[in-house]
XYZ file of C-alpha atoms in Angstrom:
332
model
C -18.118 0.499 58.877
C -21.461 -1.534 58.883
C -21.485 -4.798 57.016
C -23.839 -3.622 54.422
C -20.465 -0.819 53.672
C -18.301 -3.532 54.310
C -19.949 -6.177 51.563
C -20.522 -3.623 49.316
C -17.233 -2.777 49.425
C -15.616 -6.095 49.226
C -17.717 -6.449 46.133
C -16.655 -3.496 44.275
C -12.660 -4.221 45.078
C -13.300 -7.907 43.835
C -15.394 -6.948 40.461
C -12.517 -5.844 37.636
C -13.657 -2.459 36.370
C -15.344 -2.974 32.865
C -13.298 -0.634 30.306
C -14.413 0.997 27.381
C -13.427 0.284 24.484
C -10.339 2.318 23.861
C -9.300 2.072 27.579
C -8.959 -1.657 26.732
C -7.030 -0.931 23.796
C -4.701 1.467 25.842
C -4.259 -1.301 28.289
C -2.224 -3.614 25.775
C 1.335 -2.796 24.926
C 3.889 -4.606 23.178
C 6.772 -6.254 25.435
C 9.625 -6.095 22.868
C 10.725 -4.874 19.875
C 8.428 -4.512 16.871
C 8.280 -5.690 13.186
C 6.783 -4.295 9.813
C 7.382 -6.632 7.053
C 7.402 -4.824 4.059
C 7.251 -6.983 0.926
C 9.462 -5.246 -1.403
C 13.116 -3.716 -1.506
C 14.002 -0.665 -0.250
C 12.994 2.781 -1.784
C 9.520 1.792 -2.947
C 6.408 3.301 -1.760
C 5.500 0.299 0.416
C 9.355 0.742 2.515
C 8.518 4.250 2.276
C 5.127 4.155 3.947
C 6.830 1.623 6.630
C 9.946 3.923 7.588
C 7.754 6.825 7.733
C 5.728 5.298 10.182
C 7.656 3.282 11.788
C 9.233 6.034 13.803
C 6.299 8.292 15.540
C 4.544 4.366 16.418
C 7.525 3.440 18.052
C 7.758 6.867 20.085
C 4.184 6.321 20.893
C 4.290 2.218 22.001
C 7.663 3.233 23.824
C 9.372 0.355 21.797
C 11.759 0.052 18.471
C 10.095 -0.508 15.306
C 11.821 -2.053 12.764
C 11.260 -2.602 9.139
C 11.887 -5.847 7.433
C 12.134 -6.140 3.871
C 11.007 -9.461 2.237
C 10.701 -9.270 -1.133
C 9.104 -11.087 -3.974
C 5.874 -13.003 -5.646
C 4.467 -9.415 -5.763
C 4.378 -9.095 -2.123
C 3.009 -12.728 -1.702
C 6.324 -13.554 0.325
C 6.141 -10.819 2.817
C 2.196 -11.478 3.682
C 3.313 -15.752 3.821
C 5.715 -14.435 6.578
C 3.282 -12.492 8.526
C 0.662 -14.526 7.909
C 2.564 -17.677 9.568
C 4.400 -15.149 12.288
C 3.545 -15.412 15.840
C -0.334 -13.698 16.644
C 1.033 -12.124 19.941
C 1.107 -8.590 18.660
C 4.812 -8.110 17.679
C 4.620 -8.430 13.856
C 3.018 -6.234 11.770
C 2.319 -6.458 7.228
C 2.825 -3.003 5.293
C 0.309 -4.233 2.903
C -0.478 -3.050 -0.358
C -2.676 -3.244 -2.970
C -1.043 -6.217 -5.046
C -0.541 -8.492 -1.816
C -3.876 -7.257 0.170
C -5.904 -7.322 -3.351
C -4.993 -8.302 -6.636
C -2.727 -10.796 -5.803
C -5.385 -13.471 -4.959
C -7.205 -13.240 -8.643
C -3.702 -13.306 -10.604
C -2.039 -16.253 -8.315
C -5.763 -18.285 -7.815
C -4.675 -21.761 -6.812
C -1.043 -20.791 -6.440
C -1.522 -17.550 -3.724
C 0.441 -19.389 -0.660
C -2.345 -17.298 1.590
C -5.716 -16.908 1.932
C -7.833 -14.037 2.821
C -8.447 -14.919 6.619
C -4.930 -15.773 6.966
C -4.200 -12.174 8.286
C -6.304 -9.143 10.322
C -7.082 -5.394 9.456
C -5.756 -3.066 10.884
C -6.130 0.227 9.461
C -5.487 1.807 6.018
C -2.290 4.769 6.153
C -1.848 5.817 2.788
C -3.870 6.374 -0.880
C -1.220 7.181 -3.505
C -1.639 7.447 -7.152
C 0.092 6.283 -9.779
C 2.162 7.483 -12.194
C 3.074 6.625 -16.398
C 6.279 8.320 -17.021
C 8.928 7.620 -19.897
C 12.537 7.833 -20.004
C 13.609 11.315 -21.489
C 15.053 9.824 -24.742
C 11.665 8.556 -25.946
C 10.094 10.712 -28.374
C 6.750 10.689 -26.397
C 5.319 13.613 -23.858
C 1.670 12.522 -23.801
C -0.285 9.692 -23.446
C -1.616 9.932 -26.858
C 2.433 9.796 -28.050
C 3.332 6.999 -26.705
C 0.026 4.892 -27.850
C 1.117 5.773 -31.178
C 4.695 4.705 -30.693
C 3.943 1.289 -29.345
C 1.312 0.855 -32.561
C 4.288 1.775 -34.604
C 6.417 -0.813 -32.756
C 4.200 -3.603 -31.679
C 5.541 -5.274 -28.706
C 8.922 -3.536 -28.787
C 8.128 -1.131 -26.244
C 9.251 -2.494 -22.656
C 7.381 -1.580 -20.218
C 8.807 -2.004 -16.134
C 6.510 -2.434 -13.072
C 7.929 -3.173 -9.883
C 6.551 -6.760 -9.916
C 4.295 -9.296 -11.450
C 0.494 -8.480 -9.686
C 1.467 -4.761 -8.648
C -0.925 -2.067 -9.355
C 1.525 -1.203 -11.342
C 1.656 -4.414 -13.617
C -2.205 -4.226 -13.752
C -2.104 -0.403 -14.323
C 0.062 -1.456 -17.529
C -2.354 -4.007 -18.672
C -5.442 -1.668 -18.539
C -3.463 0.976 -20.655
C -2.745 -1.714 -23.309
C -6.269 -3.035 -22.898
C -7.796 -0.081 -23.144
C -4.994 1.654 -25.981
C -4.960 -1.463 -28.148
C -1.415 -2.043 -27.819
C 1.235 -4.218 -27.111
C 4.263 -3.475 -24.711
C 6.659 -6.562 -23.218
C 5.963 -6.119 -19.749
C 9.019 -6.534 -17.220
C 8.408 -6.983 -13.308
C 11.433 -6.022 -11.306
C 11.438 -7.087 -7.358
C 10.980 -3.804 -6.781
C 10.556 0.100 -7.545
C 14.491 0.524 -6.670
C 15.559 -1.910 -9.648
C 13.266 -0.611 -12.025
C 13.719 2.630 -11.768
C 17.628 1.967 -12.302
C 16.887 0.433 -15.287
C 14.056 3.330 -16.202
C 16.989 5.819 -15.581
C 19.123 4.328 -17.751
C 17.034 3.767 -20.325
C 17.425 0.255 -20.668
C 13.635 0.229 -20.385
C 11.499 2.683 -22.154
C 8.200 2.826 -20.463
C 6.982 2.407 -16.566
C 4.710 2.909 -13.890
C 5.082 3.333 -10.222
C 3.400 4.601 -7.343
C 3.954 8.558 -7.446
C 5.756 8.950 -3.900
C 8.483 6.693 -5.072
C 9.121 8.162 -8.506
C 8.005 11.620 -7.770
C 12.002 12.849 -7.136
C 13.193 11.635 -10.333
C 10.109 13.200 -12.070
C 10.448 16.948 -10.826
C 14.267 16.624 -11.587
C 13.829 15.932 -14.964
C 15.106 11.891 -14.757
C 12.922 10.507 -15.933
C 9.378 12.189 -17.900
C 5.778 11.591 -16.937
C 3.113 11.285 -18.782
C -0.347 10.940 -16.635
C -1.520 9.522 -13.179
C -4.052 7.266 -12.818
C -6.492 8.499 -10.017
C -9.785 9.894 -11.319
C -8.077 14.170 -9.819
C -4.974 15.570 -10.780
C -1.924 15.619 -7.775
C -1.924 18.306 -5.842
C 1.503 17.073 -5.764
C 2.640 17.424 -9.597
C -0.651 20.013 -10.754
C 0.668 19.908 -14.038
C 0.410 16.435 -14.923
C -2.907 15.137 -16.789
C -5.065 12.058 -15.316
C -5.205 9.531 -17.902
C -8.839 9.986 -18.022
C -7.728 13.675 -19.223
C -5.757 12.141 -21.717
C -8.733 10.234 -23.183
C -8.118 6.756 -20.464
C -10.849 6.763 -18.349
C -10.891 3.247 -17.731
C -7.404 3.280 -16.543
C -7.578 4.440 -13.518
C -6.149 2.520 -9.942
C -5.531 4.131 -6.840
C -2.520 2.438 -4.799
C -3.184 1.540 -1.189
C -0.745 1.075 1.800
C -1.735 -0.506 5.202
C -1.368 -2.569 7.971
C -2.522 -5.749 8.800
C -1.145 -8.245 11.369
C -1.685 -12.751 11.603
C -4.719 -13.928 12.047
C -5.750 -14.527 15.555
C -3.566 -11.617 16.774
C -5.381 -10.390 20.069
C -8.599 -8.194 19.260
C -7.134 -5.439 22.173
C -2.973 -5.228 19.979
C -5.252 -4.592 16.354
C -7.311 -1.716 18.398
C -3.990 -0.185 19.773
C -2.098 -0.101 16.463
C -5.333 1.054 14.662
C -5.549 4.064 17.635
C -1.815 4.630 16.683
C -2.155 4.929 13.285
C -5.415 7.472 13.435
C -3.252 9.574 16.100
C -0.034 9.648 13.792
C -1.894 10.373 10.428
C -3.428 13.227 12.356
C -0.108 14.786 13.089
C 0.914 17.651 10.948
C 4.088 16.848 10.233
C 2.978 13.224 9.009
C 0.315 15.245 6.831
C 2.707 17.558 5.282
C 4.783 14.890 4.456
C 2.281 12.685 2.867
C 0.756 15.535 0.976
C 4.801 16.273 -0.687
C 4.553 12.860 -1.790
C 1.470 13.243 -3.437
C -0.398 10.457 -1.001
C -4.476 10.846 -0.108
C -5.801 10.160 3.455
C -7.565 7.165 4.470
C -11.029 8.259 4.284
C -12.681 5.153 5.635
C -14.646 6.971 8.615
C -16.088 9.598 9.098
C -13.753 11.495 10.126
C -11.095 10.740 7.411
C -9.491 8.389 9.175
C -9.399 4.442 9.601
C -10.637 1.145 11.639
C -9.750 -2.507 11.567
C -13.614 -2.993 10.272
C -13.785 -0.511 7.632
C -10.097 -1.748 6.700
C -11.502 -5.182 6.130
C -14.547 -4.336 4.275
C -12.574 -2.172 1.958
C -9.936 -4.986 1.383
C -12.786 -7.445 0.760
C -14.328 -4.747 -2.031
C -10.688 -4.426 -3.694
C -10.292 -8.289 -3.723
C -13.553 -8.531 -6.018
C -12.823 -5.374 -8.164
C -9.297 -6.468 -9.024
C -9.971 -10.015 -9.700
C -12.458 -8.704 -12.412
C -9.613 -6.468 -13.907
C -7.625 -9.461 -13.996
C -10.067 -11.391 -15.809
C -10.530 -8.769 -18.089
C -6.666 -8.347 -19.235
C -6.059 -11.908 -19.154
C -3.343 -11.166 -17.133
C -0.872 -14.400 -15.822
C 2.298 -15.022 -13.601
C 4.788 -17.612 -14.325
C-alpha cells in the first residue's frame, strides 16, 4: 500500500460518516421503558389515542410503552409533569387541544407551563366533536334543544370532560352563538361524565366522537350534531352544527405528542418517524376511521413533523385564546 493509500485511508477510518437526516434519527433508541402521560382518566379520547398507539411504537422501538394517566386542570397537570420530566427521550405528552391550546388563554397567569416548556413532535389524530342528549330529553335537533334551554334558562346542565376542553369551549360557542344559558359542569374526564350523561343526572354534553361514539350507535345516549365543518364518515347521519344553522360552532379536537423541552433533536425525529410509519399502517387507519378520527394532514403527504406540529400548535394557541375572549369564559 503506498502512503498516499495509506493516509488516505487512515483519514477516511478516523472521519465519522456524516448521516442523513433520518439515518441520524434511526441511530437513537430509547434504553428503557417508555412513558405517555395522558392527562385525563381512562376511556377518553386522549387514553384512547395513547393505548392505541402505544402498542405498534413499542413493537417498533423494541421497548414497553406505557400509559400514565394524570388527570386534572384540563390537562394542565399531565403537560406540568412532562414538562418538568427528564429531556432524555423516555417521556412522552398525549397532548390535546385544551392542554396544547386553549388552556394557556383560559388559565393566563395561572397556566403552571409555558409554551416552550415542551417540544413537537408530531400530530396523530383529528377527531370531531359531538352534542348529544340523554334519551329522556325531549330534544332530537339542535334547533330543540335551543328552544328548551330558552324555555328553562340556566336549568339545562350541560357536562364537558373538564374546565378548558374543547369540549367546555365547544359548549360556550353554542350558548354564545344560540343565546342561551346552560350550567356548565366539567368532570375530570369523559369516563365520569358520560356516567352521569347515561344516567341522566345531566341532560346535555359534548365529547370528542371516538369516546362517545359506542354509546351513540347503541342508542345510550342521543346526538344531536358534530362540530367539524363535514359530516362523519363515521355516523353519516348526523348533521354538522353548521347544518343545523351553527356555523360558528365549529372545533376540531386534536391529539398529539410532544415531549420536555430540551429533549435531544435525534429522540423527537425518531418518535415523529414512528408515528408517520404507524399512522400509515392499515390496521391503525381502519381503526381511526371506525372512530370517526381525520389524519394529520400537516405535510404533504398527509402526514406529520415536529415543525409543522409546532407551527400548527402556535396557530391554535392564538385562535383559541380569541374564542376565549369572546365567551368570556373563566376557571375557578
Amino acid at each position: 500500500m503506498t502512503t498516499t493509500r495509506r493516509t488516505i485511508l487512515g483519514a477516511t477510518l478516523a472521519t465519522p460518516l456524516v448521516l442523513p437526516g433520518a439515518a441520524r434519527a434511526q441511530a437513537w433508541a430509547p434504553s428503557r421503558t417508555v412513558r405517555i402521560v395522558v392527562g385525563f382518566t381512562p376511556a377518553g379520547t386522549t387514553d384512547i389515542a395513547a393505548r392505541l398507539l402505544a402498542e405498534p411504537l413499542g413493537r417498533r422501538l423494541g421497548q414497553q410503552v406505557v400509559v400514565e394517566n394524570r388527570p386534572g386542570a384540563g390537562g394542565n397537570i399531565g403537560s406540568q409533569v412532562v414538562a418538568t420530566a427528564d429531556p432524555d427521550g423516555h417521556t412522552l405528552l398525549m397532548q390535546t387541544i385544551s392542554g396544547g391550546a386553549i388552556n394557556y388563554g383560559l388559565y393566563g397567569a395561572r397556566m403552571p407551563i409555558k409554551p416552550e416548556d415542551l417540544a413537537a413532535v408530531g400530530l396523530m389524530i383529528r377527531v370531531p366533536n359531538a352534542i348529544f342528549v340523554t334519551p329522556n330529553l325531549p330534544a332530537r335537533n339542535i334547533a330543540e334543544l335551543v328552544a328548551l334551554a330558552k324555555a328553562q334558562p340556566g336549568k339545562l346542565n350541560l357536562g364537558s370532560s373538564g374546565a378548558g376542553t374543547s369540549l367546555h369551549m365547544t359548549g360556550e360557542l353554542l350558548k354564545l352563538e344560540a343565546g342561551i344559558d346552560m350550567t356548565h359542569v366539567p368532570f375530570r374526564g369523559a369516563g365520569p361524565m358520560l356516567q352521569e350523561a347515561i344516567a341522566g343526572r345531566i341532560e346535555v354534553a359534548v365529547d370528542n366522537l371516538p369516546s362517545v361514539i359506542g354509546h351513540l350507535r347503541e342508542g345510550r345516549l342521543r346526538p344531536l350534531a358534530v362540530t367539524t365543518k363535514e359530516r362523519s364518515p363515521a355516523m353519516p347521519d348526523v348533521p354538522t352544527t353548521a347544518e343545523a344553522g351553527f356555523p360558528g360552532v365549529e372545533a376540531t379536537a386534536w391529539f398529539g405528542l410532544q415531549a420536555p423541552a430540551r429533549t435531544p433533536r435525534a429522540a423527537i425525529q425518531r418518535y415523529s418517524d414512528e408515528l408517520n410509519a404507524i399512522l400509515k399502517e392499515e390496521a391503525m387507519q381502519r381503526r381511526i376511521a371506525d372512530l370517526g378520527g381525520m389524519a394529520p394532514a400537516l405535510t404533504p403527504d398527509g402526514g406529520t413533523s415536529p415543525d409543522t406540529f409546532d407551527a400548527f400548535i402556535k396557530s391554535e394557541i392564538a385562535k383559541w385564546g380569541e374564542v376565549v375572549r369572546r365567551s368570556g369564559a373563566r376557571v375557578e
